[in-house]
XYZ file of C-alpha atoms in Angstrom:
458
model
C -45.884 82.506 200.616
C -48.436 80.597 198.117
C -50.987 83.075 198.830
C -48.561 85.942 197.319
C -46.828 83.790 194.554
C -49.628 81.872 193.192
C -48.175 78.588 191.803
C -48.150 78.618 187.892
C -50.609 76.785 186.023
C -49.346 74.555 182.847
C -51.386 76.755 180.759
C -50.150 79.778 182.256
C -46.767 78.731 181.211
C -48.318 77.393 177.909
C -48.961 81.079 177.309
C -46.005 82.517 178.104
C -43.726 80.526 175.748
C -46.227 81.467 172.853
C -45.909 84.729 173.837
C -42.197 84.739 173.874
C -42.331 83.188 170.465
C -43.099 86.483 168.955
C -39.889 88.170 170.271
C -37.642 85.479 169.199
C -37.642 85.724 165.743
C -34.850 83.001 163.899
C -32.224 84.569 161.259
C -29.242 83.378 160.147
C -27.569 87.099 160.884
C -28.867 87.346 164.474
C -25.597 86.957 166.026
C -23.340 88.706 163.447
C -20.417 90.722 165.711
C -17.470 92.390 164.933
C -14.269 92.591 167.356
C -12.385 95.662 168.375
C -9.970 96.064 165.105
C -6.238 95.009 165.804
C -3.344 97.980 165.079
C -1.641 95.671 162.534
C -4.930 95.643 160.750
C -5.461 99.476 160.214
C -3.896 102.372 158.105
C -1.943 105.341 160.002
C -0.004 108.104 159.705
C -2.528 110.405 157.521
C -2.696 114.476 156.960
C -6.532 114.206 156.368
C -7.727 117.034 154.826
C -9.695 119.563 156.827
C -12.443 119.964 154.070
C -15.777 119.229 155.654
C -18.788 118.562 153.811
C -22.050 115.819 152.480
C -19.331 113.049 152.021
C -18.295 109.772 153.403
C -15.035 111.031 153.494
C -13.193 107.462 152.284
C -14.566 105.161 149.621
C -13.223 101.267 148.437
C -13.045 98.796 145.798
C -12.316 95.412 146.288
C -8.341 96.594 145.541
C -8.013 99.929 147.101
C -9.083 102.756 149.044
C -9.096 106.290 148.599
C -9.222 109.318 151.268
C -8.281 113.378 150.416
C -5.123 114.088 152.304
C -3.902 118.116 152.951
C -1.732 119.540 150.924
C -1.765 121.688 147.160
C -4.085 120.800 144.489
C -6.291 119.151 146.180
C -4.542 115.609 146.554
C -6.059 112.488 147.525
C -4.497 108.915 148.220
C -4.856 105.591 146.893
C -3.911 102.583 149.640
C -3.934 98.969 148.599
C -6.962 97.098 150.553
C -4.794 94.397 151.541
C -1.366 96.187 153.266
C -1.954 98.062 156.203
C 0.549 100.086 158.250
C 1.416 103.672 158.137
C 1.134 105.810 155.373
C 5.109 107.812 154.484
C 3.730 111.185 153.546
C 6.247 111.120 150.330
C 4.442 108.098 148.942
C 2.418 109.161 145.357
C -0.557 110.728 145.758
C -3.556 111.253 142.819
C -3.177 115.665 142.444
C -4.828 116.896 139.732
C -7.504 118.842 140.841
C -6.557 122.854 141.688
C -8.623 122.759 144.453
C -9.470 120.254 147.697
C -11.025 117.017 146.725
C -14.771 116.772 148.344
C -16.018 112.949 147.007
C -14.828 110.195 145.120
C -16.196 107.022 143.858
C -15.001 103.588 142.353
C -16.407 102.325 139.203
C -18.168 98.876 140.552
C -16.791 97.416 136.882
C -12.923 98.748 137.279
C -11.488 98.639 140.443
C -8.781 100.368 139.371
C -10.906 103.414 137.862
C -12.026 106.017 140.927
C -13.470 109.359 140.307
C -12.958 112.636 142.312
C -14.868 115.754 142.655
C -13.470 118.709 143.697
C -13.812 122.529 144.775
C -13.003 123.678 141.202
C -16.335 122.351 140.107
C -14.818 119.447 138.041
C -15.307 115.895 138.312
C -12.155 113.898 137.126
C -11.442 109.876 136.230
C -8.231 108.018 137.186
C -6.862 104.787 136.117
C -4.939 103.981 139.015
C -1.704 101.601 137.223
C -1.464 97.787 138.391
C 0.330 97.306 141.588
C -0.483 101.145 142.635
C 0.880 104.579 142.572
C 4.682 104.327 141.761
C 4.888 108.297 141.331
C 2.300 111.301 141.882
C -0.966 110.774 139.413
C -0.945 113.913 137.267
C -3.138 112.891 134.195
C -7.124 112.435 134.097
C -8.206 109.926 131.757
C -10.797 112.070 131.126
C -11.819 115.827 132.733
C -16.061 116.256 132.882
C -16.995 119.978 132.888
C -20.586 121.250 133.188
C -21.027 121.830 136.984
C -21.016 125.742 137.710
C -19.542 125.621 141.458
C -18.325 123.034 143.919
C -18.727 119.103 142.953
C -19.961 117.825 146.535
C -20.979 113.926 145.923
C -20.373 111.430 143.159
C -22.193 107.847 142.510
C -21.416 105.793 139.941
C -24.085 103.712 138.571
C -24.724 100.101 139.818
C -25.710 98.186 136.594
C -24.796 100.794 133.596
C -21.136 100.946 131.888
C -19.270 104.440 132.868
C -22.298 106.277 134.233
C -21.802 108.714 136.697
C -23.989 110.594 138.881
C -22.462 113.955 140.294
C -24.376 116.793 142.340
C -22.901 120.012 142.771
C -23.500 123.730 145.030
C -25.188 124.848 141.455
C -28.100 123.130 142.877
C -28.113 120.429 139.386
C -27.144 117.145 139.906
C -25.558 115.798 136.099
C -25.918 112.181 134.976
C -22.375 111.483 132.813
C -21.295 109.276 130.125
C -17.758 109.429 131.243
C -16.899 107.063 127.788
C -17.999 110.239 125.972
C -17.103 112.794 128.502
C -20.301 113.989 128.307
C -23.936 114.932 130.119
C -26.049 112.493 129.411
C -28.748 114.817 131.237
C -29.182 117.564 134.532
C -31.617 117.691 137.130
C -32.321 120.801 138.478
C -35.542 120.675 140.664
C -33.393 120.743 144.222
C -34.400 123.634 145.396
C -30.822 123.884 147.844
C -27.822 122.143 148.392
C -28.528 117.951 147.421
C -27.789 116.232 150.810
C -27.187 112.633 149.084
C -27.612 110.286 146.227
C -28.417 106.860 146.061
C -29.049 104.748 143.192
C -31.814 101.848 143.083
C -31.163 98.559 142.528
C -31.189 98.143 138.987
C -29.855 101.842 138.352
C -33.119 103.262 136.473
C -33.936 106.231 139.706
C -31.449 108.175 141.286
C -32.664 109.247 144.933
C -31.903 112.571 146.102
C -32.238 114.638 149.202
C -32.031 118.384 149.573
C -31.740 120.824 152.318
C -35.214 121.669 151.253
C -35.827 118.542 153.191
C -37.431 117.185 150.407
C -36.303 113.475 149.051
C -36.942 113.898 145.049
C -36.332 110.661 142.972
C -35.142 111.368 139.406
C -35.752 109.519 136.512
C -31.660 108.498 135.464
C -32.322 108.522 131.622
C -33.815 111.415 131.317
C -33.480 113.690 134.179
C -37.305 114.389 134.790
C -38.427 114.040 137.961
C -40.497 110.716 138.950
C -41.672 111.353 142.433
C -41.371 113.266 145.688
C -41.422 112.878 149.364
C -42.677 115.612 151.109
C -40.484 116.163 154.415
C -39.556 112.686 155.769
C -37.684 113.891 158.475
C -38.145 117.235 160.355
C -35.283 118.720 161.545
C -33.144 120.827 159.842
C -29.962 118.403 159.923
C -28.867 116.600 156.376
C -31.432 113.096 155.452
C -28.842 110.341 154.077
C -29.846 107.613 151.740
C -29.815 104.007 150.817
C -32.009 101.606 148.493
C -33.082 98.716 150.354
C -32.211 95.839 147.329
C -34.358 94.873 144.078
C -37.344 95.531 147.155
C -37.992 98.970 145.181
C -37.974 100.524 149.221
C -36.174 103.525 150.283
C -34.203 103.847 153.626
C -33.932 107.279 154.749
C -31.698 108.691 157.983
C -32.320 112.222 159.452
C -33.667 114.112 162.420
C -36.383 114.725 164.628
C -37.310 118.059 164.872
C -35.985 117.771 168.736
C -32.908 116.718 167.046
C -33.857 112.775 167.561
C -32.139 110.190 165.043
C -34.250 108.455 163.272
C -34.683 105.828 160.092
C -37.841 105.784 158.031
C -38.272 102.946 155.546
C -40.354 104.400 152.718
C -42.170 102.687 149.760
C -41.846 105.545 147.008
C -45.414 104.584 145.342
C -46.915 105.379 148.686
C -45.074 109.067 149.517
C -47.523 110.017 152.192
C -46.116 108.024 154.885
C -43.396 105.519 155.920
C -43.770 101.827 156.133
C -42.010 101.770 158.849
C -39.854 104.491 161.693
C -37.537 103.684 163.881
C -35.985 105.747 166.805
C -32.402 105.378 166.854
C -30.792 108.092 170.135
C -30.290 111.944 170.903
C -26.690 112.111 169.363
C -25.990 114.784 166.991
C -24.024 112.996 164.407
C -25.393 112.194 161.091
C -25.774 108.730 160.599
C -24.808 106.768 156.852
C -26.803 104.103 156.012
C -24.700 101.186 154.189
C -27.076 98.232 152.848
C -26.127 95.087 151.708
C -28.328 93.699 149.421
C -26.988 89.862 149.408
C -27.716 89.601 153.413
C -30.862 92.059 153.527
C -28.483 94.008 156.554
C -28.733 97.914 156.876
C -25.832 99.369 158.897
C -26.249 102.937 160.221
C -22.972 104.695 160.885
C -22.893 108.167 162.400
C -20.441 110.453 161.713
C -18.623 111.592 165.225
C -19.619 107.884 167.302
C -17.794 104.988 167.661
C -20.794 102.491 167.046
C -22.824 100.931 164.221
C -25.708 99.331 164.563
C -27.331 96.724 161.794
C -31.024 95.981 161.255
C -32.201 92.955 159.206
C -34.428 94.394 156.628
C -37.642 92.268 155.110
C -39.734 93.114 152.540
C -43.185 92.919 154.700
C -44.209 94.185 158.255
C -42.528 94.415 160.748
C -39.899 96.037 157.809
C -36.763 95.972 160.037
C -35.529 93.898 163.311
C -32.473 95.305 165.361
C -29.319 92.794 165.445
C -27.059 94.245 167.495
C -24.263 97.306 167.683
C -20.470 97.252 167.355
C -19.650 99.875 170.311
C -16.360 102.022 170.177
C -15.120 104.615 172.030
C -13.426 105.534 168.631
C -15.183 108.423 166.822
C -15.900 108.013 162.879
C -15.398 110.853 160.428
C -16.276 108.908 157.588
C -17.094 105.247 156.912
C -17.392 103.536 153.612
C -18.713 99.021 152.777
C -15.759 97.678 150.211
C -17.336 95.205 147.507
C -18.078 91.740 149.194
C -15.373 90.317 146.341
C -12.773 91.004 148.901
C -14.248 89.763 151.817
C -12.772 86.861 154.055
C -15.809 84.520 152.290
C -13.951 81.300 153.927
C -13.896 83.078 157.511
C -17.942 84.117 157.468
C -16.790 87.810 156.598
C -20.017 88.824 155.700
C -19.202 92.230 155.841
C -16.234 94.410 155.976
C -16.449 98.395 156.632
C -13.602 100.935 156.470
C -13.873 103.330 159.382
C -11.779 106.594 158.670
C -10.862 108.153 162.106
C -10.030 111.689 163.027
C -6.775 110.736 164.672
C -6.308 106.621 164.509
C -6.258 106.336 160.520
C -7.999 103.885 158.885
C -9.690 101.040 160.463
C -11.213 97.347 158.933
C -14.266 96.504 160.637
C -15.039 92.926 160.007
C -18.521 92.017 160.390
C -18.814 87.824 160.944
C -21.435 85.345 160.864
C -20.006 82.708 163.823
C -19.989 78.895 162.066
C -17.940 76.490 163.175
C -17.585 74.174 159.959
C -14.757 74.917 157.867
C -16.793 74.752 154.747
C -18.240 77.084 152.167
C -21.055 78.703 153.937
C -23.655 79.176 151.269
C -26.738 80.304 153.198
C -25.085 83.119 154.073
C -23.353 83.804 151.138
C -25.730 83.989 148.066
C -24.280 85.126 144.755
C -22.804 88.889 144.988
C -22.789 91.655 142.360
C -20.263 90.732 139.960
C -17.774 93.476 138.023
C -19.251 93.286 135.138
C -21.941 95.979 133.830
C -25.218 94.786 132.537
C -25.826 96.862 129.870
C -23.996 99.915 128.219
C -24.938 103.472 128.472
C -26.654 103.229 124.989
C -28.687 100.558 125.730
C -29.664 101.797 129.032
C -30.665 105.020 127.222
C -32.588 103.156 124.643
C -34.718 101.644 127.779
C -33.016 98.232 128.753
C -33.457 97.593 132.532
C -31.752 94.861 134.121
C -30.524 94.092 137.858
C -26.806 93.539 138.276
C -25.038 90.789 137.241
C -23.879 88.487 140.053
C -21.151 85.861 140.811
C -20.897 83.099 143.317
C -18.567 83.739 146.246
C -17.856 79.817 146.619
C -13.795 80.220 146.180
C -14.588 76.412 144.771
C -16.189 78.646 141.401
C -13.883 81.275 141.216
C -13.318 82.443 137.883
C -16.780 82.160 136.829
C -18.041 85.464 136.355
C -20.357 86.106 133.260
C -19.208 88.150 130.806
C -15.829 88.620 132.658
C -13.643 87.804 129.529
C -15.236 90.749 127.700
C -12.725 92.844 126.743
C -13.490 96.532 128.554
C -13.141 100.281 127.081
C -9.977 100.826 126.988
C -9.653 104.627 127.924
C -6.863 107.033 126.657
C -5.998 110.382 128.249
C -6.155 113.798 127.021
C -2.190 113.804 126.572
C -1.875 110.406 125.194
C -4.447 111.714 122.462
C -2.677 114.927 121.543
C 0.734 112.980 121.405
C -0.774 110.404 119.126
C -2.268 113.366 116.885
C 0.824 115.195 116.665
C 2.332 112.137 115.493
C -0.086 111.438 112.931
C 0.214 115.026 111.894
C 3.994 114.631 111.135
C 3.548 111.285 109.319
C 1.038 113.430 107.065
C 2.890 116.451 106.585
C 6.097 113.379 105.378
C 3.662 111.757 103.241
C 2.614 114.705 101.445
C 6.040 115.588 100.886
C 6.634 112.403 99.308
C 3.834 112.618 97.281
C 4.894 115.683 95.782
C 8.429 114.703 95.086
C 6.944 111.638 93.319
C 4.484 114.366 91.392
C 1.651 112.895 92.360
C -1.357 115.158 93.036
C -3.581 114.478 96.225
């Protein structure tokens, strides 16, 4: 038996725990999970729409969510982030559009302010009231018009005050100034439909992909184009997008041309070739890439499976090392990350997902570090992006750059937010403005009258 199974050496074994070493790699995410979600925990009783398209299908703020629902004039629904249960379909509903709603977005500074793009080729801005929908949501606060067909995907900027990104079956994607209800700029060098937009860090470059299968990264100020990647991913199927943090990389999701999933990690000064590729399966879904910057975690979602899987991203080779999967038998339509302001900080929520479902409603995937003190865990929760806007639209237009502004999550600091007690733009809609202006009108046309009957010329 010796003679076949040679005994060991201590060097041998020496050897073998170096070697093992290299596999082993320490991180404080490495054992993230996430449970099966509980029914009490998720939102049912939804008419999704049947519109199909680029989107994510449901986005959140740290107050609400918001998916498009069937029905007339394109109506879409606004659910409270923190009461689950089944949705009554004669609860209010945001309808304003006159055709089905294809994307929305939250503004990262207002979590009650969402915008919707639609069919009719307009992109419209709600102020959803405090406390929610009480009756049906009529009234933009303000109407943007400039797109020539559909509206397909909206993104507002990270860092920049009321700056909205919007691409469109015109083949332009539009930058907006939604303060001044205007187009700050358009890009038109897709040659096809735009696939996805992602913003970078500090909100200078605005990422897209086209069906072209070219990724073309746009300069946000002025709409030029400030670089190109040739065909990162083969196949013919749709390339999603995420920035990987302040890093400057690029994460990009598509297909093989056998129809393999893959992610490329891409450093946009070198264009040539990826830092980094990774084979993912042979499923046909399209997988969404949702990164969180405070943890350096990249989940990849794909739309029709039940699982995500997360990668811990660093900014040098080996680029990206696989954590694990949350497996489901439940497929996923769309999926969406709400802001980490309204995760459970005190219960190592280091990430929470909303999963919309084809037939099970809404689900809350909570993503947790395990500890097992009771205390604030700070390694794992480094300051977060704050709701407050770095810089206004003017001043990012003049050429300020700045990352976002952060917060601590330590519930022991709550309330201290920088800048939080600024007083914010205070929007007005269309009808409020025409009833104040008839007002004024009337109170003109009496003072005049006065005037005269006092003989006084004006």
């Amino acid at each position: 038996m010796d003679s076949l199974f040679p005994r060991a050496s201590c060097l041998d074994w020496t050897h073998s725990i170096v070697n093992m070493s290299h596999f082993v790699r320490a991180s404080k995410y490495r054992h993230i999970y996430s449970d099966p979600p509980k029914a009490e925990h998720c939102w049912t009783g939804f008419r999704l729409s049947t519109t199909t398209g680029e989107q994510t299908y449901i986005k959140a703020s740290a107050k609400y969510f918001a998916i498009a629902v069937s029905g007339g004039g394109g109506p879409f629904v606004v659910m409270d982030i923190n009461k689950t249960g089944r949705f009554d379909g004669s609860l209010p509903k945001v309808q304003g559009h006159s055709s089905s709603v294809l994307d929305f977005d939250w503004n990262p500074f207002d979590d009650s302010m969402v915008a919707s793009a639609s069919d009719d080729s307009t992109v419209k801005v709600w102020q959803i009231p405090e406390g929610g929908l009480t009756e049906n949501l009529t009234e933009p606060l303000v109407d943007l018009k400039g797109h020539g067909r559909k509206v397909t995907l909206l993104k507002f900027n990270p860092t920049v005050n009321n700056v909205l990104a919007s691409c469109s079956g015109d083949q332009t994607v539009k930058i907006w100034d939604i303060e001044k209800a205007e187009a700050i700029n358009t890009f038109s060098g897709n040659q096809e439909l735009t696939q996805d937009l992602a913003w970078s860090f500090n909100g200078d470059i605005l990422a897209t992909s086209c069906k072209d299968k070219n990724i073309r990264l746009v300069d946000g100020r002025t709409g030029n184009e400030a670089g190109i990647i040739a065909t990162p991913h083969e196949g013919s199927k749709s390339v999603k997008l995420a920035y990987l943090g302040n890093s400057g990389k690029l994460a990009s999701c598509g297909f093989t041309r056998q129809s393999q999933r893959e992610l490329k990690i891409w450093d946009p000064k070198m264009p040539d070739k990826p830092v980094k590729k990774v084979d993912i399966d042979q499923a046909a879904g399209v997988i969404m890439p949702f990164f969180d910057p405070d943890t350096n975690v990249l989940y990849l979602a794909g739309k029709g499976d039940g699982n995500v899987r997360y990668y811990e991203y660093i900014d040098n080779d080996p680029w990206a090392f696989s954590l694990s999967e949350f497996r489901s038998t439940t497929s996923c339509k769309g999926m969406c990350m709400v802001p980490k302001r309204a995760n459970n900080i005190m219960g190592c929520e280091t990430a929470k997902m909303l999963k919309l479902t084809p037939n099970d409603g809404v689900q809350c995937l909570s993503f947790i570090v395990p500890r097992k003190s009771d205390a604030f865990q700070d390694d794992i929760f480094p300051d977060t992006a704050a709701p407050v806007a770095a810089h206004s639209a003017d001043e990012w237009l003049a050429g300020s750059s700045k990352n976002p502004v952060t917060m601590p999550l330590d519930p022991a600091k709550a309330g201290s937010i920088p800048g939080a007690g600024a007083p914010k733009k205070a929007f007005r809609t269309v009808g409020t403005l025409s009833k104040e202006l008839d007002e004024a009108n009337k109170r003109i046309e009496m003072l005049e009258a006065k005037l005269k009957e006092a003989g006084i010329s004006f």
